[in-house]
Amino acid sequence: MGIRIVRLGSPRAKDEGLRIGTVRRPPRGVPKSEFASQDWYDVWYPALAPSAELVKEAQDAATPKAWAAFAKKYRAEMAAPDTARMLDLLAALSHGSDFSVGCYCEDEGRCHRSVLRALLDERGAVLLAG
C-alpha cells in the first residue's frame, strides 16, 4: 500500500490505483472523457498544485537559489489549514490504499511534485517507487 509520485501521462504502474492530478490546468487538447484512459489522471486535485504565480516562478527558476525560493513559497501555500488537511488525508490513506499523485513535468527534481513528495513523507505517508 502507498503513494507513487508520477509524471502524468506516463504509463501506469501495475496496481498503481487511482491517479490524482495535482496540476493547475487539465492537459491541453485532451477530451475530459479521455484523461484517465490516456494515463493523465482519474481525479483532478488542483488545490495541491502551486498557485498560478508560483507555477510561473518554478518555470523561471534557473538557479538552485531560485528553485529553493519557489520550494519555500510552495511549502507555505501547502501549510494553509485546508491544504495541510488534504496532505494529512493523503498520508493517512497511503497506509491502506494504493494511489498516485503527479504533475506533467519531465524532471521531478524541478517540479513541485518533489516538494509534494517531501511534504507527504514528513506526514508519515507510505511512499512507493514511481
Short mmCIF file of C-alpha atoms in Angstrom, two decimals:
data_model
loop_
_atom_site.label_atom_id
_atom_site.label_comp_id
_atom_site.label_asym_id
_atom_site.label_seq_id
_atom_site.Cartn_x
_atom_site.Cartn_y
_atom_site.Cartn_z
CA MET A 1 0.00 0.00 0.00
CA GLY A 2 1.15 3.52 -0.60
CA ILE A 3 1.54 6.55 -2.81
CA ARG A 4 3.51 6.75 -6.03
CA ILE A 5 4.70 10.15 -7.21
CA VAL A 6 4.39 10.07 -11.01
CA ARG A 7 4.63 12.06 -14.20
CA LEU A 8 1.12 12.48 -15.54
CA GLY A 9 0.74 11.00 -19.00
CA SER A 10 3.30 8.28 -18.29
CA PRO A 11 2.22 4.62 -18.44
CA ARG A 12 0.63 3.46 -15.21
CA ALA A 13 2.44 1.05 -12.93
CA LYS A 14 0.83 -2.29 -12.18
CA ASP A 15 -1.52 -1.86 -9.21
CA GLU A 16 -0.97 1.91 -9.22
CA GLY A 17 -4.54 2.57 -8.24
CA LEU A 18 -6.26 5.92 -8.53
CA ARG A 19 -4.16 8.64 -10.21
CA ILE A 20 -4.58 12.16 -8.82
CA GLY A 21 -3.55 15.16 -10.89
CA THR A 22 -2.07 17.88 -8.70
CA VAL A 23 -1.85 20.38 -11.54
CA ARG A 24 -3.27 23.83 -12.09
CA ARG A 25 -4.71 23.06 -15.55
CA PRO A 26 -6.02 19.95 -17.36
CA PRO A 27 -3.94 18.55 -20.25
CA ARG A 28 -4.33 20.62 -23.41
CA GLY A 29 -6.10 19.12 -26.38
CA VAL A 30 -7.31 16.04 -24.50
CA PRO A 31 -11.05 15.48 -24.14
CA LYS A 32 -12.09 15.23 -20.49
CA SER A 33 -13.54 11.78 -21.20
CA GLU A 34 -10.02 10.55 -22.13
CA PHE A 35 -7.99 11.89 -19.19
CA ALA A 36 -7.94 8.52 -17.42
CA SER A 37 -7.64 6.30 -20.50
CA GLN A 38 -4.63 8.29 -21.71
CA ASP A 39 -2.93 7.96 -18.30
CA TRP A 40 -3.24 11.61 -17.33
CA TYR A 41 -5.32 11.31 -14.15
CA ASP A 42 -8.55 9.91 -12.74
CA VAL A 43 -9.23 12.79 -10.36
CA TRP A 44 -8.13 16.41 -10.74
CA TYR A 45 -6.98 17.97 -7.46
CA PRO A 46 -5.69 21.46 -8.34
CA ALA A 47 -5.73 22.58 -4.70
CA LEU A 48 -2.41 20.73 -4.24
CA ALA A 49 -0.81 22.47 -7.23
CA PRO A 50 1.19 25.64 -6.76
CA SER A 51 -0.71 28.87 -7.33
CA ALA A 52 -0.57 30.27 -10.86
CA GLU A 53 2.06 32.80 -9.74
CA LEU A 54 4.23 30.06 -8.26
CA VAL A 55 3.90 27.86 -11.35
CA LYS A 56 5.43 30.71 -13.34
CA GLU A 57 8.15 31.17 -10.72
CA ALA A 58 9.00 27.45 -10.83
CA GLN A 59 9.22 27.51 -14.63
CA ASP A 60 11.57 30.51 -14.47
CA ALA A 61 13.75 29.13 -11.64
CA ALA A 62 17.10 28.84 -13.44
CA THR A 63 19.33 28.56 -10.37
CA PRO A 64 19.32 26.42 -7.23
CA LYS A 65 18.67 29.59 -5.21
CA ALA A 66 15.61 30.45 -7.32
CA TRP A 67 14.34 26.87 -7.02
CA ALA A 68 14.79 26.95 -3.23
CA ALA A 69 12.80 30.20 -3.11
CA PHE A 70 10.00 28.54 -5.09
CA ALA A 71 10.02 25.48 -2.83
CA LYS A 72 9.80 27.66 0.29
CA LYS A 73 6.79 29.56 -1.10
CA TYR A 74 5.07 26.34 -2.23
CA ARG A 75 5.59 24.85 1.23
CA ALA A 76 3.98 27.98 2.69
CA GLU A 77 0.96 27.53 0.41
CA MET A 78 0.66 23.90 1.45
CA ALA A 79 0.83 24.90 5.14
CA ALA A 80 -2.54 26.68 4.89
CA PRO A 81 -5.13 24.81 7.01
CA ASP A 82 -7.19 23.39 4.13
CA THR A 83 -4.24 22.14 2.09
CA ALA A 84 -2.43 20.85 5.16
CA ARG A 85 -5.50 18.74 5.98
CA MET A 86 -5.57 17.42 2.40
CA LEU A 87 -1.95 16.33 2.72
CA ASP A 88 -2.70 14.72 6.10
CA LEU A 89 -5.60 12.83 4.50
CA LEU A 90 -3.46 11.54 1.63
CA ALA A 91 -0.74 10.48 4.06
CA ALA A 92 -3.28 8.59 6.18
CA LEU A 93 -4.90 6.95 3.12
CA SER A 94 -1.49 5.76 1.93
CA HIS A 95 -1.44 3.23 4.78
CA GLY A 96 -4.44 1.37 3.37
CA SER A 97 -4.65 2.20 -0.34
CA ASP A 98 -2.59 2.34 -3.49
CA PHE A 99 -2.80 5.59 -5.44
CA SER A 100 -0.57 8.11 -7.13
CA VAL A 101 -0.20 11.86 -7.35
CA GLY A 102 1.55 13.69 -10.11
CA CYS A 103 2.31 16.54 -12.44
CA TYR A 104 3.29 16.95 -16.10
CA CYS A 105 6.93 17.99 -15.58
CA GLU A 106 9.55 15.71 -17.05
CA ASP A 107 12.14 16.23 -14.29
CA GLU A 108 10.75 15.57 -10.81
CA GLY A 109 13.73 17.40 -9.30
CA ARG A 110 12.49 20.63 -10.90
CA CYS A 111 8.80 20.02 -10.28
CA HIS A 112 6.51 20.76 -7.38
CA ARG A 113 5.94 17.04 -7.02
CA SER A 114 9.44 16.73 -5.47
CA VAL A 115 8.29 19.12 -2.73
CA LEU A 116 4.94 17.31 -2.52
CA ARG A 117 6.84 14.03 -2.03
CA ALA A 118 8.78 15.58 0.87
CA LEU A 119 5.62 17.03 2.43
CA LEU A 120 3.87 13.65 2.31
CA ASP A 121 6.95 11.90 3.70
CA GLU A 122 7.07 14.39 6.59
CA ARG A 123 3.47 13.42 7.39
CA GLY A 124 4.34 9.72 7.56
CA ALA A 125 2.94 8.69 4.19
CA VAL A 126 3.93 5.34 2.73
CA LEU A 127 5.77 6.31 -0.46
CA LEU A 128 6.39 3.80 -3.23
CA ALA A 129 8.84 3.94 -6.12
CA GLY A 130 7.30 5.62 -9.17
#
